[in-house]
Structures are given as structure tokens and as C-alpha cells.
């Protein structure tokens, strides 16, 4: 069964810390995405990548960066965590740019204190 | 600016009822409209999708109705069951583009 695995289910970090959220897919998918999910706001796209070493800004990239050194791994980086980045973070992947059937991971609930 | 507007935010129905979730969009370049279903503690999963060349698509108890002229589409769940209780997201995309999601509808089906 195809899988998108997020390294942590729950994380608690302090304000100002640098935070790494890791995502790995085992499906040889070209595209990978990072979303955050907040009640009443739905799924908001932070960054996405259509290829290795390539990245594009989504709708809310401020305060975040990403890294994609290998096809199967897409990392989200919070350079200096703030309390307003407390959220559920979801990683997703899709096979190609014409494939809109995203496969999501189960999410990482990040709390910044 | 929200590309896809979804309503209602929450919905409660009795078992056997037919919940209807509505979405609207403005960008006429959108050519793919999927629905995702999310259970607590899980990521969203693709449920059903439609392209604008058809007005309706059925998969089991789930139906998408699509009105191209009104730029609206909706999800109907026939004979709803408590196991259908979840959050539902509509989305839209244009060729080679990313998905734009609605804000979600939390559906509760009472037994």
C-alpha cells in the first residue's frame, strides 16, 4: 500500500527554536506538498515541489522554508518557531503534475510554547 | 483570496438522511474538482472527483453534481451512515496546477 510517512505525530517546541518536520513517500511520486490545517481555515498550502531541489511558494510561506534533496523526502523548516505556528501540518504527494489524487500523511501536530 | 468557497461549515443529519455540501468557484480555468474525506487523526483521502464535461458522477452512495454555468458543485451522500461522520473538503485545480481546497465541512451522522 502506498504511503506518506511523517516522522512525528506530536511535537512540542519552544518559541525561537528551529524546527524540522520530515516527510517521506515510498511511491516514487514527483510532487510533494506541505499544508497546515487549522479549524475553520481548512487546508492552506505552505510550499510544494515538483522535482528534486525544486520548490515553489504556496499561499502562506512566510516563516517557513523547505528542502528536497531526494525525490522521496520533503522537509518543512520553521526557522524560528512562533506560537502562531501551532497547528496540524500535513504532507502530501502526487505522482505527476497531471495527477491530482493526492496521498496525505497522517499529520504532525506541532505546539509551540 | 479564497479560490473555492465551501458551505456549510458543519452539518448534522440523522442516519439515512442525505447531507449536501456545496462549493463555489470563480476561476473558469479550473478543470478538475475532487472531494476529500478526512477522519479524525488521519490525513484527507480522495473520495470522488469530477471534470466539467459531465454534470453528475456517482460512486456508491456518493454523488457529485456539477453546474458549470453557475460555477458550483456539490457532494450528496445517499443513505448516510454514522461511519460517514468526517470532515469533507472540496477542491479545484487547473491544468498542471496545484489543488485549491475549500475550508471543510464537519459532518456528523447520528444513529
Short mmCIF file of C-alpha atoms in Angstrom, two decimals:
data_model
loop_
_atom_site.label_atom_id
_atom_site.label_comp_id
_atom_site.label_asym_id
_atom_site.label_seq_id
_atom_site.Cartn_x
_atom_site.Cartn_y
_atom_site.Cartn_z
CA UNK A 1 0.00 0.00 0.00
CA UNK A 2 1.33 3.44 -0.89
CA UNK A 3 2.43 5.58 1.99
CA UNK A 4 3.33 9.08 3.05
CA UNK A 5 5.06 8.98 6.41
CA UNK A 6 5.54 11.96 8.67
CA UNK A 7 8.29 11.46 11.20
CA UNK A 8 6.47 12.74 14.29
CA UNK A 9 2.81 12.54 15.32
CA UNK A 10 3.18 15.17 18.07
CA UNK A 11 5.85 17.78 18.67
CA UNK A 12 6.24 20.44 21.35
CA UNK A 13 8.82 23.14 20.70
CA UNK A 14 9.81 26.39 22.33
CA UNK A 15 9.44 29.82 20.76
CA UNK A 16 12.51 30.69 18.71
CA UNK A 17 13.62 27.10 18.12
CA UNK A 18 14.42 25.85 14.63
CA UNK A 19 12.01 23.04 13.84
CA UNK A 20 12.29 20.34 11.19
CA UNK A 21 9.24 18.38 10.01
CA UNK A 22 10.12 15.39 7.87
CA UNK A 23 8.02 13.66 5.24
CA UNK A 24 8.90 10.55 3.24
CA UNK A 25 6.90 8.89 0.45
CA UNK A 26 7.52 5.42 -0.92
CA UNK A 27 5.60 5.76 -4.18
CA UNK A 28 8.21 7.39 -6.45
CA UNK A 29 5.92 10.42 -6.69
CA UNK A 30 7.26 13.53 -8.40
CA UNK A 31 5.25 16.09 -6.45
CA UNK A 32 5.21 16.81 -2.74
CA UNK A 33 3.27 19.36 -0.71
CA UNK A 34 3.16 20.83 2.78
CA UNK A 35 -0.16 22.07 4.20
CA UNK A 36 -1.22 23.36 7.55
CA UNK A 37 -4.71 22.66 8.85
CA UNK A 38 -6.44 24.95 11.32
CA UNK A 39 -10.09 24.82 12.48
CA UNK A 40 -12.30 26.92 10.23
CA UNK A 41 -9.46 27.68 7.82
CA UNK A 42 -9.20 24.33 6.09
CA UNK A 43 -6.03 23.25 4.30
CA UNK A 44 -3.61 26.01 3.41
CA UNK A 45 -0.65 25.33 1.15
CA UNK A 46 2.73 26.37 2.53
CA UNK A 47 5.22 25.10 -0.06
CA UNK A 48 5.32 22.49 -2.78
CA UNK A 49 7.87 20.82 -5.02
CA UNK A 50 7.53 19.30 -8.48
CA UNK A 51 11.06 17.90 -8.60
CA UNK A 52 14.19 17.31 -6.57
CA UNK A 53 15.87 20.53 -5.44
CA UNK A 54 12.91 22.49 -6.75
CA UNK A 55 10.41 24.40 -4.59
CA UNK A 56 7.56 26.82 -5.05
CA UNK A 57 5.79 29.04 -2.55
CA UNK A 58 2.22 28.28 -1.70
CA UNK A 59 -0.29 30.61 -0.12
CA UNK A 60 1.33 31.08 3.31
CA UNK A 61 5.12 30.61 3.00
CA UNK A 62 6.14 33.30 5.49
CA UNK A 63 8.16 31.89 8.37
CA UNK A 64 8.77 28.58 6.61
CA UNK A 65 11.30 27.07 4.24
CA UNK A 66 11.62 23.65 2.64
CA UNK A 67 14.25 21.24 1.41
CA UNK A 68 14.03 18.47 -1.15
CA UNK A 69 17.41 16.84 -1.64
CA UNK A 70 16.00 13.43 -2.56
CA UNK A 71 12.86 12.57 -4.51
CA UNK A 72 11.23 10.70 -1.66
CA UNK A 73 11.88 13.24 1.12
CA UNK A 74 10.43 16.71 1.63
CA UNK A 75 11.30 18.65 4.77
CA UNK A 76 9.50 21.66 6.21
CA UNK A 77 11.62 24.02 8.29
CA UNK A 78 10.39 26.60 10.76
CA UNK A 79 13.38 28.92 11.01
CA UNK A 80 12.32 30.45 14.34
CA UNK A 81 9.15 28.89 15.70
CA UNK A 82 6.41 31.18 16.95
CA UNK A 83 3.19 30.45 18.82
CA UNK A 84 1.10 31.30 15.75
CA UNK A 85 2.70 28.34 14.02
CA UNK A 86 1.00 25.96 16.41
CA UNK A 87 -1.03 23.82 14.03
CA UNK A 88 -1.53 20.46 12.34
CA UNK A 89 0.93 20.01 9.48
CA UNK A 90 0.07 17.66 6.64
CA UNK A 91 2.40 16.39 3.95
CA UNK A 92 1.04 15.08 0.65
CA UNK A 93 2.38 13.68 -2.60
CA UNK A 94 1.10 13.01 -6.11
CA UNK A 95 2.52 11.00 -8.99
CA UNK A 96 2.80 13.71 -11.66
CA UNK A 97 1.57 17.22 -12.35
CA UNK A 98 -1.45 15.79 -14.16
CA UNK A 99 -2.33 13.55 -11.22
CA UNK A 100 -4.49 15.33 -8.69
CA UNK A 101 -5.04 12.31 -6.48
CA UNK A 102 -3.01 13.48 -3.51
CA UNK A 103 -1.93 10.95 -0.89
CA UNK A 104 -1.69 12.58 2.53
CA UNK A 105 0.28 11.60 5.59
CA UNK A 106 -1.45 11.40 8.98
CA UNK A 107 -0.09 14.75 10.08
CA UNK A 108 2.17 16.24 12.74
CA UNK A 109 0.52 18.25 15.48
CA UNK A 110 3.03 20.95 16.43
CA UNK A 111 2.65 23.00 19.58
CA UNK A 112 4.93 25.99 20.07
CA UNK A 113 5.11 27.20 23.66
CA UNK B 1 -8.49 35.41 -1.68
CA UNK B 2 -10.30 32.14 -1.31
CA UNK B 3 -10.45 30.28 -4.61
CA UNK B 4 -13.05 27.73 -3.51
CA UNK B 5 -15.85 28.59 -1.09
CA UNK B 6 -17.46 25.72 0.81
CA UNK B 7 -20.62 25.57 2.90
CA UNK B 8 -21.86 24.74 5.42
CA UNK B 9 -19.05 24.66 7.95
CA UNK B 10 -20.82 21.92 9.89
CA UNK B 11 -23.76 19.63 9.24
CA UNK B 12 -25.71 17.22 11.41
CA UNK B 13 -28.07 14.64 9.92
CA UNK B 14 -29.89 11.53 11.05
CA UNK B 15 -28.85 8.13 9.76
CA UNK B 16 -30.43 7.59 6.35
CA UNK B 17 -30.57 11.30 5.56
CA UNK B 18 -28.95 12.93 2.53
CA UNK B 19 -26.39 15.55 3.56
CA UNK B 20 -25.47 18.02 0.85
CA UNK B 21 -22.25 20.03 0.86
CA UNK B 22 -21.86 22.91 -1.57
CA UNK B 23 -18.86 24.55 -3.17
CA UNK B 24 -18.46 27.53 -5.48
CA UNK B 25 -15.55 28.86 -7.51
CA UNK B 26 -14.75 31.85 -9.70
CA UNK B 27 -11.83 30.74 -11.86
CA UNK B 28 -13.22 29.31 -15.12
CA UNK B 29 -9.83 27.74 -15.85
CA UNK B 30 -10.45 25.12 -13.17
CA UNK B 31 -10.95 21.74 -14.83
CA UNK B 32 -10.83 19.18 -12.03
CA UNK B 33 -12.96 19.07 -8.91
CA UNK B 34 -12.21 16.43 -6.29
CA UNK B 35 -13.69 15.78 -2.87
CA UNK B 36 -11.58 14.57 0.04
CA UNK B 37 -12.75 12.82 3.21
CA UNK B 38 -10.86 13.11 6.49
CA UNK B 39 -11.42 11.03 9.62
CA UNK B 40 -10.09 12.20 13.00
CA UNK B 41 -6.38 11.53 13.37
CA UNK B 42 -5.92 10.81 9.66
CA UNK B 43 -4.94 12.78 6.61
CA UNK B 44 -7.55 13.57 3.94
CA UNK B 45 -8.18 10.86 1.34
CA UNK B 46 -9.55 11.24 -2.17
CA UNK B 47 -13.23 10.28 -2.22
CA UNK B 48 -14.58 11.16 -5.66
CA UNK B 49 -13.76 13.64 -8.44
CA UNK B 50 -15.41 15.17 -11.50
CA UNK B 51 -14.37 17.07 -14.60
CA UNK B 52 -16.58 19.85 -16.05
CA UNK B 53 -17.61 17.90 -19.15
CA UNK B 54 -20.15 15.91 -17.07
CA UNK B 55 -22.92 17.15 -14.80
CA UNK B 56 -23.01 14.25 -12.37
CA UNK B 57 -20.83 11.43 -11.14
CA UNK B 58 -21.79 8.61 -8.77
CA UNK B 59 -19.58 6.26 -6.82
CA UNK B 60 -21.53 4.08 -4.46
CA UNK B 61 -23.52 6.32 -2.10
CA UNK B 62 -21.54 9.45 -3.03
CA UNK B 63 -22.63 11.73 -5.88
CA UNK B 64 -21.09 14.91 -7.24
CA UNK B 65 -23.41 17.32 -9.03
CA UNK B 66 -21.70 19.92 -11.19
CA UNK B 67 -23.22 23.13 -12.57
CA UNK B 68 -20.72 24.72 -14.93
CA UNK B 69 -22.77 27.84 -15.70
CA UNK B 70 -23.27 28.60 -12.01
CA UNK B 71 -19.69 27.62 -11.16
CA UNK B 72 -20.92 25.40 -8.37
CA UNK B 73 -20.57 21.77 -7.43
CA UNK B 74 -21.91 19.73 -4.57
CA UNK B 75 -21.49 16.41 -2.78
CA UNK B 76 -24.53 14.32 -1.87
CA UNK B 77 -24.29 11.31 0.43
CA UNK B 78 -27.20 8.92 -0.04
CA UNK B 79 -28.46 6.84 2.90
CA UNK B 80 -25.86 8.40 5.21
CA UNK B 81 -24.36 6.22 7.96
CA UNK B 82 -22.61 7.05 11.24
CA UNK B 83 -19.38 5.84 9.59
CA UNK B 84 -19.67 8.74 7.14
CA UNK B 85 -19.06 11.17 10.00
CA UNK B 86 -15.92 13.00 8.92
CA UNK B 87 -14.66 16.29 7.56
CA UNK B 88 -15.18 16.78 3.85
CA UNK B 89 -13.14 19.10 1.65
CA UNK B 90 -13.93 20.17 -1.87
CA UNK B 91 -11.09 21.31 -4.11
CA UNK B 92 -10.38 22.60 -7.59
CA UNK B 93 -7.42 22.67 -9.94
CA UNK B 94 -6.47 23.88 -13.37
CA UNK B 95 -4.22 22.11 -15.85
CA UNK B 96 -0.81 21.26 -14.35
CA UNK B 97 -1.63 23.34 -11.29
CA UNK B 98 -1.97 22.71 -7.60
CA UNK B 99 -5.20 21.98 -5.77
CA UNK B 100 -7.12 24.77 -4.04
CA UNK B 101 -9.14 23.45 -1.08
CA UNK B 102 -12.33 24.72 0.49
CA UNK B 103 -12.39 25.26 4.25
CA UNK B 104 -14.09 21.97 5.01
CA UNK B 105 -17.42 20.71 6.33
CA UNK B 106 -17.63 18.70 9.51
CA UNK B 107 -20.39 16.12 9.02
CA UNK B 108 -21.98 14.25 11.92
CA UNK B 109 -24.43 11.44 11.20
CA UNK B 110 -26.49 10.44 14.24
CA UNK B 111 -27.52 6.77 14.55
#
